[in-house]
Short mmCIF file of C-alpha atoms in Angstrom, two decimals:
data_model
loop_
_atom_site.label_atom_id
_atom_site.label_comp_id
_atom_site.label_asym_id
_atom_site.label_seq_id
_atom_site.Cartn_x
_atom_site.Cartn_y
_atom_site.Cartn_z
CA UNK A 1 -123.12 177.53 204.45
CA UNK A 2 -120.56 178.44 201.84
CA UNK A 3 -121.32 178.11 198.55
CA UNK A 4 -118.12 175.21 197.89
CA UNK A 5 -120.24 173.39 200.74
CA UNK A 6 -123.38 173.64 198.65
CA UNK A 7 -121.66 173.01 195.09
CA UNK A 8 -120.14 169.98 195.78
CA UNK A 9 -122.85 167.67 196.10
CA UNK A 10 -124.58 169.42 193.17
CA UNK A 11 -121.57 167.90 191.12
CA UNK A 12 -121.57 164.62 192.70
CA UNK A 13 -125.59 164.18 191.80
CA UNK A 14 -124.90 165.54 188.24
CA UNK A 15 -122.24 163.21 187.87
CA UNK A 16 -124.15 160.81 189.38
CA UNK A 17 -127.24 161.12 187.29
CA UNK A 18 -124.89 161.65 183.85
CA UNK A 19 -123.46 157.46 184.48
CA UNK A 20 -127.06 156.19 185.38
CA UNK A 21 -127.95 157.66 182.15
CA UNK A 22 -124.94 156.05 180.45
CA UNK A 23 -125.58 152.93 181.81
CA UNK A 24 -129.47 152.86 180.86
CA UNK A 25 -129.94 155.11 178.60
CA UNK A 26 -127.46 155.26 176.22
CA UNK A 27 -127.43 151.54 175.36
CA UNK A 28 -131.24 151.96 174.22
CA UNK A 29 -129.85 154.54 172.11
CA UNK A 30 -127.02 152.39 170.90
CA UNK A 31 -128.69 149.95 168.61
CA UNK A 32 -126.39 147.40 168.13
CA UNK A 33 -128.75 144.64 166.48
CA UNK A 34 -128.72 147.13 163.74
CA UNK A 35 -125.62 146.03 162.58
CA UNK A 36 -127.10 142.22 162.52
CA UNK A 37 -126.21 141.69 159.43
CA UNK A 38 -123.02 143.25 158.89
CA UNK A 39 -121.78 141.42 162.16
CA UNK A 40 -122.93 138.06 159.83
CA UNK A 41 -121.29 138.67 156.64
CA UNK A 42 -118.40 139.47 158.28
CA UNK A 43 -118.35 136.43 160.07
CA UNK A 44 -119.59 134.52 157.12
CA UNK A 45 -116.64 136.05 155.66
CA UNK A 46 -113.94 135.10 157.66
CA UNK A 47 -114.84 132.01 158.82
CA UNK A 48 -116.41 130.24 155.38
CA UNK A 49 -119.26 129.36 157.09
CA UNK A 50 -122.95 130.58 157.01
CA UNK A 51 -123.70 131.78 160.49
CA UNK A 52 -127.51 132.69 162.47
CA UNK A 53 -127.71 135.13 165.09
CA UNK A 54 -130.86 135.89 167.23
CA UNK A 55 -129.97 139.21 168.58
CA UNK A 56 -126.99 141.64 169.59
CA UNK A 57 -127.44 144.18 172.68
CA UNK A 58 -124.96 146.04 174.28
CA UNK A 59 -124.02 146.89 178.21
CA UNK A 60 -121.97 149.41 179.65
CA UNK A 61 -119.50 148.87 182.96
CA UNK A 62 -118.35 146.92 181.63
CA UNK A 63 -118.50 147.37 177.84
CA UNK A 64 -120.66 144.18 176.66
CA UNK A 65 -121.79 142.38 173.57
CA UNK A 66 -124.65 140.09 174.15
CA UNK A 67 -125.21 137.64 171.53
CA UNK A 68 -128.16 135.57 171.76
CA UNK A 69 -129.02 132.41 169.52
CA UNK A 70 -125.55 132.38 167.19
CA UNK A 71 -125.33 129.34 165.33
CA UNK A 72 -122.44 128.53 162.57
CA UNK A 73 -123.47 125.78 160.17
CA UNK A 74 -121.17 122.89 158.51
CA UNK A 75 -118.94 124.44 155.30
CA UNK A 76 -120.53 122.43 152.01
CA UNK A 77 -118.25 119.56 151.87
CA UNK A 78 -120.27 118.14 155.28
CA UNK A 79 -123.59 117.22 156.00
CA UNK A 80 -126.26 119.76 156.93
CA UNK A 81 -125.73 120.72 160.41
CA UNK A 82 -124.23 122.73 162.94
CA UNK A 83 -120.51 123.12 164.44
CA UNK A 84 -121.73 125.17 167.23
CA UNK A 85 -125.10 126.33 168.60
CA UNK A 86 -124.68 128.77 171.35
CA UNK A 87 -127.32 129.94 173.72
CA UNK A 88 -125.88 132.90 174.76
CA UNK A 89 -122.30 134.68 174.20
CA UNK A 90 -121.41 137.48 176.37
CA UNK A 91 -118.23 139.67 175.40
CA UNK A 92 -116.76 142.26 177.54
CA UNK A 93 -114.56 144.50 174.98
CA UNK A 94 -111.46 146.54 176.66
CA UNK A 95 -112.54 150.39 176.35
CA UNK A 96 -109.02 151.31 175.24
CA UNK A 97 -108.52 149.31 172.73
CA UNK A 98 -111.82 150.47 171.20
CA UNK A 99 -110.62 154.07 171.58
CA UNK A 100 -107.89 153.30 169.25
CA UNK A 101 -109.95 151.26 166.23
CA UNK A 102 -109.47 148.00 167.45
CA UNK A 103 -111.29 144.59 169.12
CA UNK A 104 -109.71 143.37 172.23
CA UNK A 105 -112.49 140.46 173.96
CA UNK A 106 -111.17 140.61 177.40
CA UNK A 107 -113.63 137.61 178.45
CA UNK A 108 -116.22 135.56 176.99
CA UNK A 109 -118.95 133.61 178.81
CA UNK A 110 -120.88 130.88 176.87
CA UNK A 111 -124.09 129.48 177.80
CA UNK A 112 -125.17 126.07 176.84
CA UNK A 113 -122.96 125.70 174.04
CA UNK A 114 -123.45 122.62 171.83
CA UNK A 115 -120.37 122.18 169.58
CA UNK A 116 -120.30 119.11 167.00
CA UNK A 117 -116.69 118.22 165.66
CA UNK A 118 -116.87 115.99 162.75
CA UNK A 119 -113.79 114.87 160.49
CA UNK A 120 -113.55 114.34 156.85
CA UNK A 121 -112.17 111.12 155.30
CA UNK A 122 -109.70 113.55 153.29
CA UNK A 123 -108.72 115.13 156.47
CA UNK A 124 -110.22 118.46 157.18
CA UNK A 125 -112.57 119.44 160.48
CA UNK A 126 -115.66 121.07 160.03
CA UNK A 127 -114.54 123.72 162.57
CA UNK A 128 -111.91 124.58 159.91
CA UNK A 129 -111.51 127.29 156.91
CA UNK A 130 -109.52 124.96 154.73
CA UNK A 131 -110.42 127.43 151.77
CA UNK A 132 -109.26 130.18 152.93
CA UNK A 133 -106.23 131.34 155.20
CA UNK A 134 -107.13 132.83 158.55
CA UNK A 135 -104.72 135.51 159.88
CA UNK A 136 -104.26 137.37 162.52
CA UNK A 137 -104.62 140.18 160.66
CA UNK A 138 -107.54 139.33 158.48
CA UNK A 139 -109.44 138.36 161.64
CA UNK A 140 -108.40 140.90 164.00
CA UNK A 141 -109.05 139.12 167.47
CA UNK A 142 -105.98 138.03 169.50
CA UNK A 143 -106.10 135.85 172.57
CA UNK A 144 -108.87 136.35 175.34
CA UNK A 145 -107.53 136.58 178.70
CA UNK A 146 -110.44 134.71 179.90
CA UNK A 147 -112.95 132.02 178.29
CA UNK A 148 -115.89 130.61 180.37
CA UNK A 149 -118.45 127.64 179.78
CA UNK A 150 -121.71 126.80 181.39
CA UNK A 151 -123.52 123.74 180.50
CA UNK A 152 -121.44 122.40 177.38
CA UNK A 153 -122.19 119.47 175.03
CA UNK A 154 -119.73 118.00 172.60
CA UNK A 155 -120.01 115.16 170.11
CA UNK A 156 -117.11 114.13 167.81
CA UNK A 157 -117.51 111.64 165.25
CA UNK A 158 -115.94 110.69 161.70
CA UNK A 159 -117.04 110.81 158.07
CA UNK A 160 -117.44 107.37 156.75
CA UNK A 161 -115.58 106.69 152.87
CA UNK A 162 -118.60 107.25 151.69
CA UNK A 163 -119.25 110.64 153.41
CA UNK A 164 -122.51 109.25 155.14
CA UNK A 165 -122.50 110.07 158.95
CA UNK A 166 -119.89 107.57 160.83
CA UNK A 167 -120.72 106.47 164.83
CA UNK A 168 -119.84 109.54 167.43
CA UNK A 169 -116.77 108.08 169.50
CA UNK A 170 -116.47 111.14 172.09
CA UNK A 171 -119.14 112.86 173.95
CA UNK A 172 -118.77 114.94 177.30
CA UNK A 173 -121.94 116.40 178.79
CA UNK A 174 -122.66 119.10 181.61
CA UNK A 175 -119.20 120.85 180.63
CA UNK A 176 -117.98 123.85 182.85
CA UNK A 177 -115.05 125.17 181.87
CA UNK A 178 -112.73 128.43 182.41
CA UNK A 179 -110.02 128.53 180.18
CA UNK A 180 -106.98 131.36 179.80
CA UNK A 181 -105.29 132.98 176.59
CA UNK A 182 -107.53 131.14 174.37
CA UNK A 183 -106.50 131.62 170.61
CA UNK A 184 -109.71 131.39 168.22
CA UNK A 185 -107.94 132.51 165.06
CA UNK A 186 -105.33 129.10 165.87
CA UNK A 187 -108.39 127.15 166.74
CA UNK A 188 -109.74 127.91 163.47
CA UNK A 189 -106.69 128.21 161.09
CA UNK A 190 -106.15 123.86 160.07
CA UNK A 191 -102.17 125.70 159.83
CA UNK A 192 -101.62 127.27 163.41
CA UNK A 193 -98.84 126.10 165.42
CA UNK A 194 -99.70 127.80 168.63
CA UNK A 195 -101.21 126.94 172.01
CA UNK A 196 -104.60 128.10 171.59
CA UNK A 197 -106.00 128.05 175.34
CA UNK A 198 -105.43 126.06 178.71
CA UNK A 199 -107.87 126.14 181.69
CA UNK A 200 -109.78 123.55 183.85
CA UNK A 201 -112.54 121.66 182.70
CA UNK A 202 -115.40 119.39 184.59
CA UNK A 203 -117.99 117.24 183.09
CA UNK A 204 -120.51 115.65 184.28
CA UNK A 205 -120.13 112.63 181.63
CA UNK A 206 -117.55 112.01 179.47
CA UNK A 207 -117.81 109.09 176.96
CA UNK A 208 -114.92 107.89 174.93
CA UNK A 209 -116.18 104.40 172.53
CA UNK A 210 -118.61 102.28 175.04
CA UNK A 211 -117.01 103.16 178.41
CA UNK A 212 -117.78 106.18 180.20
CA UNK A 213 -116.68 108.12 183.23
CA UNK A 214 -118.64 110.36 185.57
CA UNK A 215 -117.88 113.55 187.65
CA UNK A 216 -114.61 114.25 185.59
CA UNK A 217 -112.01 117.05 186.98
CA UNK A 218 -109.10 117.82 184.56
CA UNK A 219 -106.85 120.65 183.44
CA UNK A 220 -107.34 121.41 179.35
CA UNK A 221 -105.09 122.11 177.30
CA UNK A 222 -105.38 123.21 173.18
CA UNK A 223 -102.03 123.05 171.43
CA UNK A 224 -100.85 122.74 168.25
CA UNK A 225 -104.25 120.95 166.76
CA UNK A 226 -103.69 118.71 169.63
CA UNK A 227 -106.65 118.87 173.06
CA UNK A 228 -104.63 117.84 176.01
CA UNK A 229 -106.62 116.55 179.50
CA UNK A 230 -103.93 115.84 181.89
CA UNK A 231 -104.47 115.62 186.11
CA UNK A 232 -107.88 113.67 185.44
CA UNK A 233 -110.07 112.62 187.89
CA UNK A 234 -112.91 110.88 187.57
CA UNK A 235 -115.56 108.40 188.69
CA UNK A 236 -115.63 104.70 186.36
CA UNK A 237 -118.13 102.27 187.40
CA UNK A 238 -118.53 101.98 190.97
CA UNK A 239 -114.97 102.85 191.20
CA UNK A 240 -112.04 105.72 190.27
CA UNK A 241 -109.43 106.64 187.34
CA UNK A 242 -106.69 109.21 187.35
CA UNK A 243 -104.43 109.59 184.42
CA UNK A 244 -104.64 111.68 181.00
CA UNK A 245 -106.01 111.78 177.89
CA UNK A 246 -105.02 113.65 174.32
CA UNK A 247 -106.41 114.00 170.50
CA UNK A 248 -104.05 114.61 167.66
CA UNK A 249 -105.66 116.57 164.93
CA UNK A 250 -103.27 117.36 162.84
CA UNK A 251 -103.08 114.02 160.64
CA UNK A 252 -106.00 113.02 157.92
CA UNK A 253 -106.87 110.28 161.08
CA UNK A 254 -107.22 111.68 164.44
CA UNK A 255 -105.77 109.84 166.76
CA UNK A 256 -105.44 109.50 170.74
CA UNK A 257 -103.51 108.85 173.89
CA UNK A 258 -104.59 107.21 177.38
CA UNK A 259 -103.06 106.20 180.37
CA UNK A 260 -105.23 105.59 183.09
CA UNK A 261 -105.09 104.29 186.63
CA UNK A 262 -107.21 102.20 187.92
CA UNK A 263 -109.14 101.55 191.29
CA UNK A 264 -112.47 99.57 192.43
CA UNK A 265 -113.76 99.29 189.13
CA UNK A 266 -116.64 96.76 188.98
CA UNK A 267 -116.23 94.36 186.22
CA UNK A 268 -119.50 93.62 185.39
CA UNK A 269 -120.61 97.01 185.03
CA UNK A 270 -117.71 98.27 182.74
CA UNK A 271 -117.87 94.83 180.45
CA UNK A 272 -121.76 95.50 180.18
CA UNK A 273 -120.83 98.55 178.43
CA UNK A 274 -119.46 96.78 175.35
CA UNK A 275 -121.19 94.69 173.07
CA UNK A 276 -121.88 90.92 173.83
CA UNK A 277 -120.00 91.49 177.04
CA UNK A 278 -122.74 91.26 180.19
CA UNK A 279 -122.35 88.25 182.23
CA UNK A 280 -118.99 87.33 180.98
CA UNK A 281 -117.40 88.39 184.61
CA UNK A 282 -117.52 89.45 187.48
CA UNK A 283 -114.95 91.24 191.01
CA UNK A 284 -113.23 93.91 191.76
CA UNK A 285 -110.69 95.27 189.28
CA UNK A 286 -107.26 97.41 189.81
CA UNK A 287 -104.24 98.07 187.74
CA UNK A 288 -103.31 100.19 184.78
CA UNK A 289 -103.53 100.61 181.34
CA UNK A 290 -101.84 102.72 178.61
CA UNK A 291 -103.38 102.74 175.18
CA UNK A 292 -102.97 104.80 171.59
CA UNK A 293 -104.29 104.39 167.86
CA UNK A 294 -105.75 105.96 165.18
CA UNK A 295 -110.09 106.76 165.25
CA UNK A 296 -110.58 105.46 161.83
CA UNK A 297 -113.52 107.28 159.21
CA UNK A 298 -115.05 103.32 159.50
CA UNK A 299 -118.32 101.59 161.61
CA UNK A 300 -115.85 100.90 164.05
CA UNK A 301 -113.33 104.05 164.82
CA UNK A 302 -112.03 102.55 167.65
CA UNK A 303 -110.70 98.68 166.08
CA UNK A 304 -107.12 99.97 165.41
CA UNK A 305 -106.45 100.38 169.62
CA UNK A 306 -103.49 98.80 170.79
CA UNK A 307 -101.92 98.94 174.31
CA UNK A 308 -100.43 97.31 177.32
CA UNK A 309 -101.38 97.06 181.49
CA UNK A 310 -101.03 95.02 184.26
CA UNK A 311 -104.43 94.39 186.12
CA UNK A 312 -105.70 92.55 189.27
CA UNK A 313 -109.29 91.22 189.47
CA UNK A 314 -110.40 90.25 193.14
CA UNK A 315 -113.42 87.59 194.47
CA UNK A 316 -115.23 87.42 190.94
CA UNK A 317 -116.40 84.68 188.80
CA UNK A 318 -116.02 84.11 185.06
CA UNK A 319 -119.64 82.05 184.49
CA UNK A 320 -119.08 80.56 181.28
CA UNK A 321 -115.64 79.47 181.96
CA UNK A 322 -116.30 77.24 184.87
CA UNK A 323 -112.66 76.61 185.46
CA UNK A 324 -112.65 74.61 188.86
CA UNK A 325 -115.47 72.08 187.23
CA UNK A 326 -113.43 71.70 183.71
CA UNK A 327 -110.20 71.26 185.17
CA UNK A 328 -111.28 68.52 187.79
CA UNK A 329 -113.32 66.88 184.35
CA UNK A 330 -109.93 66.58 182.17
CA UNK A 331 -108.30 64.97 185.84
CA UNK A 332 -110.63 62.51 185.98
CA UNK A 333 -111.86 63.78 190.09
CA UNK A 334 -115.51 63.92 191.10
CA UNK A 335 -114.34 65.00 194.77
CA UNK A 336 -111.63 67.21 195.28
CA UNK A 337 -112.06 68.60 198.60
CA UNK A 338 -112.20 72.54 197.90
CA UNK A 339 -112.32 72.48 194.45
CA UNK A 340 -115.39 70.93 193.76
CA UNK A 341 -117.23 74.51 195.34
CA UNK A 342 -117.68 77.40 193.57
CA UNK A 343 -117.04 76.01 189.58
CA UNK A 344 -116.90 79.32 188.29
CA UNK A 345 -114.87 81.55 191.81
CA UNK A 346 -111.98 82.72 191.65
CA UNK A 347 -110.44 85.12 194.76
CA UNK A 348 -107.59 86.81 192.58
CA UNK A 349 -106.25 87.10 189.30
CA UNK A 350 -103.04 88.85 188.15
CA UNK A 351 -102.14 89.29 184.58
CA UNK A 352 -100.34 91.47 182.20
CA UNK A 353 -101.68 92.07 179.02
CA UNK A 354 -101.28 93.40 175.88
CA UNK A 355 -103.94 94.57 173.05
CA UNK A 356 -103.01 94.15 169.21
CA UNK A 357 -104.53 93.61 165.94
CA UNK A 358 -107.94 92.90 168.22
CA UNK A 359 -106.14 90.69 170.67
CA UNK A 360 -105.70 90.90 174.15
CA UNK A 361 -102.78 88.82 174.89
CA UNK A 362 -101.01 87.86 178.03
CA UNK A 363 -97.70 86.23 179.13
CA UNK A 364 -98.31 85.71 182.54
CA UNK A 365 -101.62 84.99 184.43
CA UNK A 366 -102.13 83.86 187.78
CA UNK A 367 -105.67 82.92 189.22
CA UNK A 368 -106.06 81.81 192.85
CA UNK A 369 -108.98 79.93 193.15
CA UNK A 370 -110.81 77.91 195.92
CA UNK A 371 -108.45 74.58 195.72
CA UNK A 372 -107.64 75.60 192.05
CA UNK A 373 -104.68 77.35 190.86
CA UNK A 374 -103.91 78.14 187.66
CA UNK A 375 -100.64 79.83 185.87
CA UNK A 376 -101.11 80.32 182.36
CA UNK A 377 -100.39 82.33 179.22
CA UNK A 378 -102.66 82.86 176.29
CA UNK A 379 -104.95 85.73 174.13
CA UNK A 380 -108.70 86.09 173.62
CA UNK A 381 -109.88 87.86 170.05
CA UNK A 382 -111.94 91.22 170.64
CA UNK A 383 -112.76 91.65 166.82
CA UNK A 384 -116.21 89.74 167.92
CA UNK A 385 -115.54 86.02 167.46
CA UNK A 386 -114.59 86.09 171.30
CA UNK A 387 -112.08 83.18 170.22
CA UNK A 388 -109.87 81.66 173.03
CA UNK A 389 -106.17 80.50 173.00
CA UNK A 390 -104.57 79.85 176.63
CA UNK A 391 -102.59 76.93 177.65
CA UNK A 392 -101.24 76.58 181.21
CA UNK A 393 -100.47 74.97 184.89
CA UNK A 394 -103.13 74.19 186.86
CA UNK A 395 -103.08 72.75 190.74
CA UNK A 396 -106.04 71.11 192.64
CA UNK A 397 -106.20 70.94 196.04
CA UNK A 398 -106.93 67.25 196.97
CA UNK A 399 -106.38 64.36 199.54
CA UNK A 400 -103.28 61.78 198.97
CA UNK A 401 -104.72 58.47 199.22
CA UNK A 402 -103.91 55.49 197.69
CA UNK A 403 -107.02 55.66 195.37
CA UNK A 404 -105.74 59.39 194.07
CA UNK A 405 -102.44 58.01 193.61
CA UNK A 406 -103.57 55.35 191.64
CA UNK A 407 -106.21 57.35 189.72
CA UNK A 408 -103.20 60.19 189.25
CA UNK A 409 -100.85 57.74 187.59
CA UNK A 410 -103.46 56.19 185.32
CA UNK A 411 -104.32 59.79 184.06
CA UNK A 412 -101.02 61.20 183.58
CA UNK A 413 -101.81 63.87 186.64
CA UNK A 414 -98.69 64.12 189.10
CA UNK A 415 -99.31 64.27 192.50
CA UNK A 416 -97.20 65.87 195.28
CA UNK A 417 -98.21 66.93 198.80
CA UNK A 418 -101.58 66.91 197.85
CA UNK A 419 -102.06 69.02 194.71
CA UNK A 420 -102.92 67.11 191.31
CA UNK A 421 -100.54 69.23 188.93
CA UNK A 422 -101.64 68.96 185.15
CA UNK A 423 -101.32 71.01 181.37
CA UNK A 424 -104.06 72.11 180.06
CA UNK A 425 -105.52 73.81 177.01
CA UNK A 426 -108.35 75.97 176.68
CA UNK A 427 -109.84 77.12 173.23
CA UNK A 428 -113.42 77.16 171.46
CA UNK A 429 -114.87 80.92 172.33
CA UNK A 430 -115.66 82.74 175.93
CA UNK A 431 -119.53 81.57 175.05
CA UNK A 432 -118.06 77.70 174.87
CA UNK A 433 -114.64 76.87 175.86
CA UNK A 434 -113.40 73.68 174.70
CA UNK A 435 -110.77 72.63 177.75
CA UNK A 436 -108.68 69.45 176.98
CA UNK A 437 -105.20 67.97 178.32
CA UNK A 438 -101.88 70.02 177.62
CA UNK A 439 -99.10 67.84 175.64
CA UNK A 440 -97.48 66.46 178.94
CA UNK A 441 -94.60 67.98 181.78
CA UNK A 442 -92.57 69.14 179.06
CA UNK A 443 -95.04 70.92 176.81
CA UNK A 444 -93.45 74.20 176.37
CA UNK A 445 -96.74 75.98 175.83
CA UNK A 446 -97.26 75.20 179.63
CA UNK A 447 -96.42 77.67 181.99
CA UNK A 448 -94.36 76.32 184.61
CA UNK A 449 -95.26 76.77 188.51
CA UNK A 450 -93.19 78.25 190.97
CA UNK A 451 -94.75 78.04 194.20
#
């Protein structure tokens, strides 16, 4: 055998042993939690915030940082707490950009992250640095190519006047997310202008004031001290929404953006959700709904809402309202054929509506029920005194005899091809409505029919 037959293998085992020991030996030798706590007053440093880390260790192929247990407390002017608590961070650093003196992350994988955004009634985040200017070049960390998230919890919530703790208004749980080109010196800067990240994000809840969605699939975008979800897709009480969502930052109230579509939502389940609202009704529910405001530092962050949709409700009833048995009471009918079953049914109902100054209002509402129709027009107060204001049309379904003739003329009910057509009013609250007769065929409150 010639000795380039035998020397070749000799140099592939040497070379061979050399990166094993590389890859397990010198890291041992490489103490990085040495440099603990120079890694924590530098961060202290540049970020205005006290920070905790467990542990540093280091891997080669690729070059890694392991951080385990890094926490970053609230700056003074917020309560004691955390911003983040992080399980694990691991950071794979590009090799030639540590030959030349500098820190390039190329990725960064969090574990069980636990971030807690809270706003300050004069304005500033606590993820921010108001006090001192983060650059670019005083924090020397551009983008990361790549940005992962396993098992994510954030909470966002506002400062009272007072600066007590104020009700959390956004929560998602079970986050995964991979993000791109993510920007942490913009994130943290309260003056960066830049787009700061954009990815794909899932959650396993997601809970925005008292309604919440399930299974959520969006893309995530972080721009300008604005958090974009846009292509979302997610699971809302028994039934779907797709739409987007968005958070403005950048004023001393945060504020927000929704449009949602939606499909097979159960009713009772999603008015459960809200405060005095179980039992009120009950179907199927479809339509859409576009709504904006600010999240004010107050017990209620979510009062200022305001919006518009169009919505259908299918084969529910509304309990308390009892329409078919309080509309047959102000016409003076016992019997009405098809109205007198099912007080409280109804098989559809179309409406518009519009929410202002904790009112929902509508201009046109149409509820087929069984031998009761109704058109009608009217608002309902969702500040908590549930108070009612509708005026309308309504039909009944009856048989023309001489006795309903009579009976119709005596009570100022008209009667054509057997439907008793009347105005009525309904106020009092959604707990006890108070229904009584409208002004008379040319009461301009009433809605007209068109049938």
């Amino acid at each position: 055998m010639s000795i380039r037959h035998v020397t070749v293998p000799i140099v592939v085992g040497i070379a061979a042993i050399l990166l094993l020991t590389l890859i397990f030996v010198v890291p041992g030798l490489i103490n990085v939690d040495h440099f603990r706590p120079q890694v924590i007053s530098y961060l202290q440093e540049k970020t205005g915030k006290q920070v905790e880390i467990g542990r540093l260790a280091l891997t080669l192929f690729p070059v890694t940082i392991h951080i385990d247990h890094i926490g970053v407390k609230n700056p003074p002017i917020f309560p004691s707490g955390y911003v983040v608590q992080v399980a694990r961070i691991d950071a794979e650093l590009s090799v030639g950009a540590l030959l030349h003196r500098q820190v390039v992350i190329k990725s960064l994988v969090l574990e069980d992250p636990v971030l807690n955004l809270t706003s300050d009634p004069d304005g500033p985040w606590n993820f921010e640095n108001p006090q001192s200017a983060v650059s670019a070049k005083a924090f020397p960390i551009g983008p990361i190519s790549s940005v992962k998230i396993k098992r994510g919890l954030v909470i966002a919530s506002n400062l009272l006047p007072s600066d007590a703790a104020g009700p959390v208004f956004f929560e998602a749980h079970e986050i995964s997310c991979e993000m791109e080109q993510v920007n942490l010196v913009g994130i943290i800067n309260p003056s960066s202008s830049s787009m700061d990240g954009q990815g794909g994000l899932k959650a396993g809840l997601l809970r925005f004031g008292a309604v919440e969605v399930r299974n959520l699939d969006s893309k995530l975008r972080l721009e300008s001290r604005q958090v974009f979800f846009t292509d979302v897709k997610a699971e809302v009480y028994g039934g779907s929404a797709v739409g987007g969502l968005s958070f403005d930052l950048s004023a001393k109230n945060a504020s927000f953006k929704t449009n949602a579509q939606l499909r097979g939502i159960n009713l009772a389940q999603l008015l459960a959700a809200f405060a005095n609202g179980g039992g009120k009704m009950t179907g199927k529910m479809e339509g859409d709904v576009r709504l904006t405001g600010e999240i004010a530092h107050s017990l209620r962050p979510l009062a200022g809402i305001h919006g518009a949709g169009h919505l259908t409700v299918r084969n529910g009833q509304v309990p308390s309202l009892k329409l078919n048995a309080n509309l047959m009471k102000l016409a003076h009918f016992n019997d009405l054929g098809p109205a007198k079953n099912d007080p409280s049914s109804f098989k559809l109902i179309t409406t518009d509506l519009e929410l202002a100054d904790q009112r929902i209002s509508s201009k046109v509402i149409d509820i087929d029920g069984y031998g009761v129709d109704v058109d009608a027009s009217g608002s309902v107060s969702v500040s908590g005194s549930d108070e009612l204001n509708y005026r309308g049309l309504a039909e009944i379904t009856t048989k023309e005899t001489f006795f309903t003739n009579t009976i119709a003329r005596l009570s100022g009910v008209t009667l054509k091809d057997g439907k008793l057509q009347f105005p009525f009013r309904i106020g009092g609250t959604i707990d006890g409505p108070v229904f009584y007769k409208g002004k008379g065929d040319k009461d301009v409150d009433a809605v007209q029919k068109h049938r």
